[in-house]
Amino acid sequence: MAVRKSTVKADVILQYGGRQYTQKDIIDRVKAAAPKAKDLTIYVKPEENRAYYVADGDADNFVEL
């Protein structure tokens, strides 16, 4: 008997201080700020209205939300 795998579509939406950001919005902003990066890690700090990111090992980066 074959087991069927189901796919779940999920979205992440950050709401804070009357604003709303999707995961895609944040990733697109970081990619625009670091267009040549091959590896990104993003840390969202809504209380600072910023997304900090590590691009290819360089950790001193952020974008405004």
C-alpha positions as a LaTeX table, in Angstrom:
\begin{tabular}{lrrr}
\hline
Residue & $x$ (\AA) & $y$ (\AA) & $z$ (\AA) \\
\hline
Met1 & 0.00 & 0.00 & 0.00 \\
Ala2 & 1.47 & 3.36 & $-1.08$ \\
Val3 & 1.53 & 6.26 & 1.36 \\
Arg4 & 0.56 & 9.62 & $-0.07$ \\
Lys5 & 2.51 & 12.68 & 0.97 \\
Ser6 & 0.56 & 15.87 & 1.36 \\
Thr7 & 1.98 & 19.31 & 0.87 \\
Val8 & 1.14 & 22.15 & 3.22 \\
Lys9 & 1.38 & 25.73 & 2.02 \\
Ala10 & 2.33 & 28.08 & 4.85 \\
Asp11 & 2.93 & 31.83 & 5.05 \\
Val12 & 4.59 & 33.80 & 7.85 \\
Ile13 & 3.25 & 37.28 & 8.51 \\
Leu14 & 4.79 & 39.57 & 11.13 \\
Gln15 & 2.42 & 42.09 & 12.66 \\
Tyr16 & 3.83 & 44.69 & 15.02 \\
Gly17 & 3.02 & 48.29 & 15.88 \\
Gly18 & 0.24 & 48.59 & 13.34 \\
Arg19 & 2.45 & 47.32 & 10.53 \\
Gln20 & 2.47 & 44.04 & 8.66 \\
Tyr21 & 5.30 & 42.29 & 6.82 \\
Thr22 & 5.31 & 38.99 & 5.00 \\
Gln23 & 8.27 & 36.66 & 5.03 \\
Lys24 & 8.72 & 37.40 & 1.31 \\
Asp25 & 8.73 & 41.18 & 1.94 \\
Ile26 & 11.57 & 40.86 & 4.45 \\
Ile27 & 13.60 & 38.43 & 2.36 \\
Asp28 & 13.20 & 40.64 & $-0.74$ \\
Arg29 & 14.47 & 43.71 & 1.16 \\
Val30 & 17.51 & 41.82 & 2.41 \\
Lys31 & 18.24 & 40.37 & $-1.04$ \\
Ala32 & 18.06 & 43.89 & $-2.52$ \\
Ala33 & 20.56 & 45.12 & 0.08 \\
Ala34 & 22.90 & 42.15 & $-0.48$ \\
Pro35 & 22.35 & 41.17 & $-4.13$ \\
Lys36 & 25.55 & 39.12 & $-4.44$ \\
Ala37 & 25.10 & 37.13 & $-1.22$ \\
Lys38 & 24.98 & 33.36 & $-1.57$ \\
Asp39 & 24.05 & 32.60 & 2.06 \\
Leu40 & 21.70 & 34.72 & 4.20 \\
Thr41 & 20.49 & 34.43 & 7.77 \\
Ile42 & 17.90 & 37.01 & 8.84 \\
Tyr43 & 16.98 & 38.14 & 12.36 \\
Val44 & 13.86 & 40.29 & 12.61 \\
Lys45 & 13.68 & 42.79 & 15.49 \\
Pro46 & 10.30 & 44.47 & 15.11 \\
Glu47 & 10.82 & 46.63 & 18.22 \\
Glu48 & 13.73 & 48.27 & 16.34 \\
Asn49 & 11.88 & 48.25 & 13.00 \\
Arg50 & 14.87 & 46.42 & 11.47 \\
Ala51 & 15.86 & 43.08 & 10.03 \\
Tyr52 & 19.50 & 42.25 & 10.77 \\
Tyr53 & 21.19 & 39.78 & 8.50 \\
Val54 & 24.36 & 37.77 & 8.06 \\
Ala55 & 25.44 & 37.69 & 4.41 \\
Asp56 & 28.14 & 35.16 & 3.58 \\
Gly57 & 29.55 & 35.40 & 7.11 \\
Asp58 & 29.42 & 39.22 & 7.35 \\
Ala59 & 27.22 & 40.06 & 10.34 \\
Asp60 & 27.16 & 43.88 & 10.46 \\
Asn61 & 24.13 & 44.44 & 8.23 \\
Phe62 & 20.51 & 45.52 & 8.56 \\
Val63 & 17.57 & 46.83 & 6.58 \\
Glu64 & 14.78 & 49.06 & 7.82 \\
Leu65 & 11.33 & 47.52 & 7.81 \\
\hline
\end{tabular}
